[in-house]
Coordinates of C-alpha atoms and ligand atoms in Angstrom, one line a residue:
M1288 CA -117.6 101.4 99.0
Q1289 CA -117.7 98.8 101.5
I1290 CA -114.6 96.7 101.3
E1291 CA -111.3 97.3 103.4
P1292 CA -108.3 96.8 102.3
Q1293 CA -106.6 93.3 104.2
A1294 CA -105.0 94.0 107.5
F1295 CA -101.3 93.0 107.4
D1296 CA -101.1 90.8 110.5
R1297 CA -100.5 87.6 109.0
V1298 CA -99.1 88.6 105.7
L1299 CA -95.5 87.2 105.5
S1300 CA -94.6 86.6 102.0
S1301 CA -95.1 89.7 100.5
M1302 CA -92.4 92.1 99.3
C1303 CA -94.2 95.4 99.6
T1304 CA -95.5 96.6 103.3
E1305 CA -97.6 99.1 105.5
P1306 CA -96.0 102.4 104.0
H1307 CA -94.5 104.5 106.6
P1308 CA -97.2 107.7 108.0
V1309 CA -95.4 110.3 106.8
A1310 CA -95.5 108.1 104.0
R1311 CA -99.3 107.3 103.3
E1312 CA -99.8 111.4 104.2
A1313 CA -97.3 112.7 101.4
A1314 CA -99.0 110.1 98.8
E1315 CA -102.6 111.4 99.6
R1316 CA -101.1 114.7 99.1
F1317 CA -99.6 114.0 95.9
L1318 CA -102.4 112.3 94.7
A1319 CA -103.5 114.3 91.3
T1320 CA -100.3 115.2 90.0
N1321 CA -98.6 113.6 87.7
P1322 CA -94.5 113.8 87.2
G1323 CA -95.0 112.7 83.6
D1324 CA -95.9 116.3 82.7
P1325 CA -93.1 118.6 84.0
G1326 CA -94.1 121.7 82.6
T1327 CA -98.0 120.9 84.2
Y1328 CA -96.7 119.7 87.6
P1329 CA -93.8 121.5 88.3
S1330 CA -93.9 120.7 92.2
V1331 CA -94.1 116.9 92.4
S1332 CA -91.2 116.8 89.1
A1333 CA -88.2 118.8 91.7
L1334 CA -90.1 116.2 94.0
E1335 CA -88.5 113.1 92.0
E1336 CA -85.5 114.7 91.3
E1337 CA -85.0 114.6 95.0
A1338 CA -86.0 111.0 95.2
I1339 CA -83.0 110.6 92.6
E1340 CA -80.3 112.3 94.5
T1341 CA -81.4 110.2 97.3
L1342 CA -81.6 107.0 95.3
G1343 CA -78.4 108.2 93.8
E1344 CA -76.9 108.1 97.9
V1345 CA -78.3 104.6 98.8
A1346 CA -76.5 103.2 95.6
G1347 CA -73.2 105.0 95.9
L1348 CA -73.7 107.2 93.1
E1349 CA -72.6 110.9 92.9
E1350 CA -74.7 112.1 89.8
P1351 CA -77.7 109.5 89.1
A1352 CA -79.7 109.6 86.7
G1353 CA -82.9 108.0 87.2
Y1354 CA -86.9 108.2 87.5
I1355 CA -89.1 106.8 89.9
A1356 CA -90.6 103.7 87.6
S1357 CA -94.2 101.9 88.8
G1358 CA -92.1 99.4 90.0
G1359 CA -89.1 96.6 89.5
T1360 CA -90.4 95.4 86.7
E1361 CA -90.6 98.5 84.7
A1362 CA -87.0 99.3 85.8
N1363 CA -85.7 95.8 84.4
I1364 CA -87.4 96.4 81.4
Q1365 CA -86.1 99.9 81.1
A1366 CA -82.6 98.5 81.7
V1367 CA -83.1 96.0 79.6
R1368 CA -83.8 98.7 77.2
I1369 CA -81.4 101.1 77.8
A1370 CA -78.7 97.9 76.6
R1371 CA -80.5 96.9 73.6
N1372 CA -80.2 100.0 72.6
R1373 CA -76.5 100.6 72.8
V1374 CA -75.6 97.4 70.5
A1375 CA -75.6 97.4 67.0
T1376 CA -76.5 93.8 66.6
R1377 CA -79.7 92.4 65.2
T1378 CA -79.8 89.8 67.3
P1379 CA -78.5 91.1 71.4
N1380 CA -78.7 88.4 74.4
V1381 CA -79.7 89.1 78.3
V1382 CA -77.3 86.9 80.6
M1383 CA -78.4 86.3 84.4
P1384 CA -78.8 83.9 86.5
E1385 CA -82.1 81.6 87.2
S1386 CA -82.6 83.4 90.3
A1387 CA -83.4 86.3 88.1
H1388 CA -86.6 87.9 88.4
F1389 CA -90.0 87.2 86.1
S1390 CA -90.1 90.7 85.0
F1391 CA -86.8 90.4 82.6
Q1392 CA -89.0 87.2 80.9
K1393 CA -90.9 90.0 79.9
A1394 CA -88.4 92.7 79.2
A1395 CA -87.4 89.7 76.5
D1396 CA -90.5 89.3 75.2
V1397 CA -91.2 92.9 75.2
L1398 CA -87.8 93.9 73.1
G1399 CA -87.2 91.3 71.2
V1400 CA -84.1 89.4 72.9
E1401 CA -82.7 86.9 73.3
L1402 CA -82.5 85.5 77.3
R1403 CA -80.1 83.7 78.8
I1404 CA -80.5 81.9 81.6
V1405 CA -77.4 80.4 83.7
P1406 CA -77.6 78.0 86.9
T1407 CA -76.5 79.4 90.5
D1408 CA -74.3 77.9 92.5
E1409 CA -75.1 75.8 96.0
T1410 CA -75.2 79.6 97.9
H1411 CA -77.3 80.2 95.0
R1412 CA -76.1 82.6 93.3
A1413 CA -75.3 83.5 89.8
D1414 CA -72.9 80.5 88.9
L1415 CA -69.4 82.8 87.4
E1416 CA -68.0 80.1 85.3
A1417 CA -71.9 79.6 83.3
V1418 CA -72.2 83.9 82.7
R1419 CA -68.0 83.4 81.4
S1420 CA -69.0 81.0 79.0
S1421 CA -72.3 82.5 78.6
V1422 CA -71.9 85.8 76.7
D1423 CA -70.6 86.9 73.5
E1424 CA -69.8 90.3 71.5
E1425 CA -73.8 89.7 70.7
T1426 CA -74.5 90.2 74.8
A1427 CA -75.9 93.2 75.3
L1428 CA -76.4 93.6 79.0
V1429 CA -75.7 91.0 82.1
V1430 CA -77.6 91.0 85.0
G1431 CA -76.7 90.2 88.7
V1432 CA -79.5 90.1 91.3
A1433 CA -78.6 92.3 95.0
G1434 CA -81.4 90.4 96.7
T1435 CA -82.7 87.8 94.9
T1436 CA -86.6 87.3 95.6
E1437 CA -86.5 83.9 96.8
Y1438 CA -83.6 83.6 98.7
G1439 CA -82.7 87.3 99.0
R1440 CA -78.9 86.2 98.1
V1441 CA -76.3 88.6 96.0
D1442 CA -74.7 88.0 93.2
P1443 CA -71.3 88.3 92.3
I1444 CA -71.7 91.7 91.1
P1445 CA -67.7 92.7 90.8
E1446 CA -67.0 89.8 89.1
L1447 CA -69.8 89.8 87.2
G1448 CA -68.8 93.6 86.0
E1449 CA -65.6 92.7 85.1
I1450 CA -67.2 89.9 83.2
A1451 CA -69.7 92.0 81.6
R1452 CA -66.7 94.4 80.4
S1453 CA -65.0 91.8 78.6
V1454 CA -67.2 91.5 75.9
D1455 CA -68.1 95.1 75.8
A1456 CA -71.7 94.3 77.4
M1457 CA -73.4 96.8 80.1
L1458 CA -74.0 95.8 83.6
H1459 CA -77.2 96.0 85.3
V1460 CA -78.2 95.0 88.9
D1461 CA -81.6 94.3 90.4
A1462 CA -81.3 95.9 93.6
A1463 CA -85.1 96.0 94.1
W1464 CA -85.4 94.9 96.5
G1465 CA -81.8 94.8 98.3
G1466 CA -81.3 98.5 97.6
F1467 CA -82.8 99.6 101.4
V1468 CA -81.1 96.6 103.3
L1469 CA -77.5 96.2 101.6
P1470 CA -75.9 99.8 102.8
F1471 CA -75.9 98.3 106.2
T1472 CA -74.4 94.8 105.6
D1473 CA -70.7 94.2 104.0
Y1474 CA -71.5 92.9 100.1
E1475 CA -70.3 95.1 97.6
W1476 CA -73.8 95.7 95.4
H1477 CA -73.6 99.5 94.2
F1478 CA -72.0 101.8 91.3
G1479 CA -69.0 102.7 93.9
H1480 CA -68.3 99.2 94.6
A1481 CA -68.6 97.9 91.1
P1482 CA -68.7 99.1 87.2
V1483 CA -72.7 99.5 87.1
D1484 CA -74.5 100.8 84.7
T1485 CA -77.9 100.8 85.6
M1486 CA -80.1 99.5 88.9
A1487 CA -83.3 98.7 89.7
I1488 CA -84.0 99.9 93.3
D1489 CA -87.6 100.4 94.3
P1490 CA -88.9 102.5 97.0
H1491 CA -92.2 100.7 97.3
K1492 CA -90.3 97.8 98.8
M1493 CA -88.1 97.4 101.5
G1494 CA -88.4 101.2 101.4
Q1495 CA -91.3 101.6 102.8
A1496 CA -92.8 104.0 100.1
A1497 CA -96.4 103.8 98.9
I1498 CA -97.3 101.8 95.5
P1499 CA -96.1 102.2 93.1
A1500 CA -92.9 103.7 93.7
G1501 CA -90.2 101.6 92.1
G1502 CA -86.4 103.0 91.3
L1503 CA -84.3 102.8 88.1
L1504 CA -80.9 104.5 88.3
A1505 CA -78.1 105.1 85.8
R1506 CA -74.7 105.7 86.0
S1507 CA -75.3 108.5 82.8
S1508 CA -77.7 110.6 82.0
T1509 CA -76.3 109.5 78.3
L1510 CA -77.7 106.3 79.3
L1511 CA -81.5 107.1 79.9
D1512 CA -81.0 108.8 76.9
E1513 CA -81.5 106.0 75.3
L1514 CA -84.6 106.0 76.1
A1515 CA -86.3 109.6 75.4
V1516 CA -88.2 110.2 73.2
D1517 CA -89.6 113.7 71.3
T1518 CA -93.2 114.6 73.1
P1519 CA -94.0 117.4 70.8
Y1520 CA -97.2 118.9 72.8
L1521 CA -96.0 119.1 76.4
E1522 CA -93.4 121.6 77.2
S1523 CA -90.9 119.3 78.1
T1524 CA -89.6 118.1 75.2
S1525 CA -88.6 114.5 75.4
Q1526 CA -89.6 111.6 78.1
A1527 CA -87.4 108.7 78.9
T1528 CA -90.2 106.8 81.0
L1529 CA -92.0 103.8 79.6
T1530 CA -95.3 104.7 80.8
G1531 CA -97.1 108.2 79.8
T1532 CA -98.9 109.8 82.8
R1533 CA -97.5 108.5 86.4
S1534 CA -98.2 108.9 90.0
G1535 CA -97.6 111.7 91.4
A1536 CA -98.5 110.0 94.9
G1537 CA -95.5 107.3 94.3
V1538 CA -93.0 110.2 93.7
A1539 CA -94.2 112.2 96.6
S1540 CA -94.6 109.3 98.9
A1541 CA -90.7 107.5 98.0
V1542 CA -89.2 111.2 98.8
A1543 CA -91.1 111.4 102.4
A1544 CA -89.8 108.4 103.4
M1545 CA -86.6 108.8 102.7
D1546 CA -86.1 112.4 104.1
E1547 CA -87.5 110.6 107.0
L1548 CA -85.5 107.1 107.3
W1549 CA -82.4 107.2 104.5
P1550 CA -80.1 106.5 106.9
D1551 CA -80.9 105.6 110.5
G1552 CA -84.4 105.0 110.5
Y1553 CA -83.7 102.2 107.5
R1554 CA -80.5 100.7 109.2
R1555 CA -82.8 100.1 112.5
Q1556 CA -85.7 98.5 109.9
Y1557 CA -82.6 96.3 108.8
V1558 CA -80.7 95.3 112.6
R1559 CA -84.5 94.4 113.2
A1560 CA -85.8 92.6 109.9
Q1561 CA -82.6 90.7 110.1
N1562 CA -83.1 89.6 114.1
N1563 CA -86.5 88.6 113.0
A1564 CA -85.6 86.3 110.5
E1565 CA -82.7 84.6 112.3
W1566 CA -84.7 84.0 115.2
L1567 CA -87.6 82.4 113.0
A1568 CA -84.7 80.7 110.5
D1569 CA -83.5 79.2 114.1
A1570 CA -86.8 77.9 115.7
L1571 CA -87.4 76.6 112.0
E1572 CA -84.0 74.7 113.1
K1573 CA -84.7 73.3 116.3
R1574 CA -88.3 71.6 115.0
G1575 CA -86.6 70.0 112.4
Y1576 CA -86.8 71.9 109.2
D1577 CA -84.1 72.8 106.1
V1578 CA -83.6 76.0 106.3
V1579 CA -81.8 78.4 103.8
E1580 CA -79.5 80.2 105.8
P1581 CA -81.2 83.9 105.5
T1582 CA -78.2 86.4 104.7
L1583 CA -81.0 88.8 104.0
P1584 CA -84.0 89.5 105.9
L1585 CA -85.4 86.1 104.0
V1586 CA -86.8 82.9 105.1
A1587 CA -86.8 80.1 103.0
A1588 CA -87.4 76.7 104.7
D1589 CA -88.4 73.2 103.5
V1590 CA -91.7 72.4 105.3
P1591 CA -94.3 69.6 103.2
R1592 CA -97.0 71.0 101.1
S1593 CA -99.6 69.4 103.6
T1594 CA -98.9 71.7 106.5
F1595 CA -98.1 75.0 103.8
D1596 CA -101.4 74.3 103.6
A1597 CA -102.7 74.3 106.7
L1598 CA -101.1 77.4 107.6
R1599 CA -102.7 78.9 104.6
A1600 CA -105.7 77.5 105.4
K1601 CA -105.4 79.2 109.3
G1602 CA -105.4 82.7 107.4
W1603 CA -101.4 83.2 107.2
R1604 CA -100.3 84.9 103.5
I1605 CA -97.0 82.8 102.5
S1606 CA -95.5 81.9 99.1
R1607 CA -93.5 79.4 97.6
T1608 CA -89.8 78.8 96.5
G1609 CA -89.9 77.3 92.5
T1610 CA -88.9 74.3 93.9
G1611 CA -91.5 74.9 96.6
E1612 CA -89.4 75.9 100.0
L1613 CA -91.6 78.1 103.0
R1614 CA -90.7 81.2 102.1
V1615 CA -91.1 84.2 104.4
V1616 CA -89.6 87.9 104.0
C1617 CA -89.3 89.7 107.1
M1618 CA -91.2 93.3 105.8
P1619 CA -91.1 95.9 107.9
H1620 CA -94.7 94.7 109.0
V1621 CA -92.9 92.1 110.6
T1622 CA -92.8 91.5 114.3
R1623 CA -91.7 89.2 116.5
E1624 CA -95.3 88.5 117.6
M1625 CA -96.4 87.7 114.4
L1626 CA -93.8 85.4 114.3
A1627 CA -93.9 83.6 117.6
S1628 CA -97.1 83.3 116.3
F1629 CA -97.1 81.6 113.1
V1630 CA -94.3 79.1 114.8
G1631 CA -97.1 78.6 117.8
D1632 CA -99.4 77.4 114.7
L1633 CA -97.2 75.5 113.1
D1634 CA -96.3 73.6 116.4
R1635 CA -99.8 72.8 116.9
L1636 CA -100.2 71.2 113.6
E1637 CA -97.9 69.3 113.4
V1638 CA -98.7 68.1 117.1
R1639 CA -102.3 66.7 115.1
A1640 CA -100.1 65.7 112.6
S1641 CA -98.6 63.3 114.5
V1642 CA -101.1 62.4 117.0
P1643 CA -102.2 58.7 115.6
V1644 CA -106.2 58.5 114.4
A1645 CA -108.1 56.8 116.2
S1646 CA -108.7 53.4 116.1
D1647 CA -112.5 51.7 116.7
D1648 CA -111.0 48.4 118.7
Ligands
0PR2296 N1 -87.0 92.4 91.3 C1 -87.1 91.5 92.1 C2 -86.0 90.8 92.6 C3 -88.2 91.3 92.8 O1 -88.2 90.6 93.7 C4 -89.2 92.0 92.5 C5 -90.7 91.6 92.7 C6 -89.1 92.3 91.4 C7 -88.2 92.8 90.6 C8 -90.2 93.2 90.3 O2 -90.8 94.4 90.9 P1 -92.3 95.3 90.9 O3 -93.4 94.0 91.2 O4 -92.6 96.0 91.9 O5 -92.1 95.1 89.5 N2 -90.7 90.9 93.5 C9 -92.2 89.7 94.5 C10 -92.6 88.7 93.9 O6 -92.8 88.7 92.5 C11 -92.9 91.0 94.3 C12 -94.3 91.0 95.4 C13 -94.7 92.6 96.6 C14 -94.7 90.4 95.3 C15 -96.0 92.4 96.5 C16 -95.9 90.1 96.2 C17 -96.1 90.4 97.1 O7 -97.7 90.8 97.8 O8 -92.3 87.9 94.6

């Protein structure tokens, strides 16, 4: 096979990153292991327990239950599934802000629950009044996002918890992207801050593990039991995961990355990424663009479509928010030099755009 994977030197929109060298090495070593069959692959199974212990530490949960999933999508689907299975009603609903990831649409479709999507306020966070007026006795789950995909915003998690409790619903926090930066901020987002029942927190995003390594955490193993099915021909007796055969590489790389980086390495990474985001926001603002302030390391700015397209044509891997703003995610592989080179390209494009077209006379 001749083809090489892409380089990361122009990747500005991904929520994944180059795995940490120790994560890469662990992934290679554990390629031929399957945590879906703990009776046959006990060492990767033990590693998965370690991964959940550490994820619990990151997310303020002393006795965590959970597993390493294929990603945030699976974790979100499983959280909706737990909540759906716990309510008596035949017509359960899930209330979430419009900023929540599209994986909840998949969850609702697969699981047959009604999705009630409420607006965000002017700070791009869940509008609490709208959430309050959308929940009812058939609400199985309220979703809060801790680090939204488009703007990196953190919903008011404790308040969402109160609303969920007022109707006996569960609270799920989607920290798939934000989970490894939020511990170093003042946000209230985790199990220790609010009555959170389940959480998505992905080592394969800010956690610098290899893909696939998502995380599903639950406050208690009873919650996870809602997902368990019997596995008669395996040595283990039941399975709570969505997929059967799973990636031991993902599990091992998650443990290796977290062993290496939690907490100091992740803290340094957060500070560097946040500084980069603020530098870029400042550079874009100085050039007259409307910038959504980066409260986490993610910058959105109102750059014209033609400029956006020209930057993509130059090889920059950038993406847009639902309303069309340029979106740059300051992941660990994003350096200041990359951002400076990106802004340099932007300047050259804008100069060209402002040069009047030469006339013939
Ligand atoms: N929750 C949040 C808050 C997310 O941002 C994402 C993914 C998910 C859940 C779903 O996670 P998985 O993709 O692991 O299932 N957010 C990014 C997105 O959809 C994922 C992404 C990753 C996109 C890498 C591009 C990319 O190169 O935009």
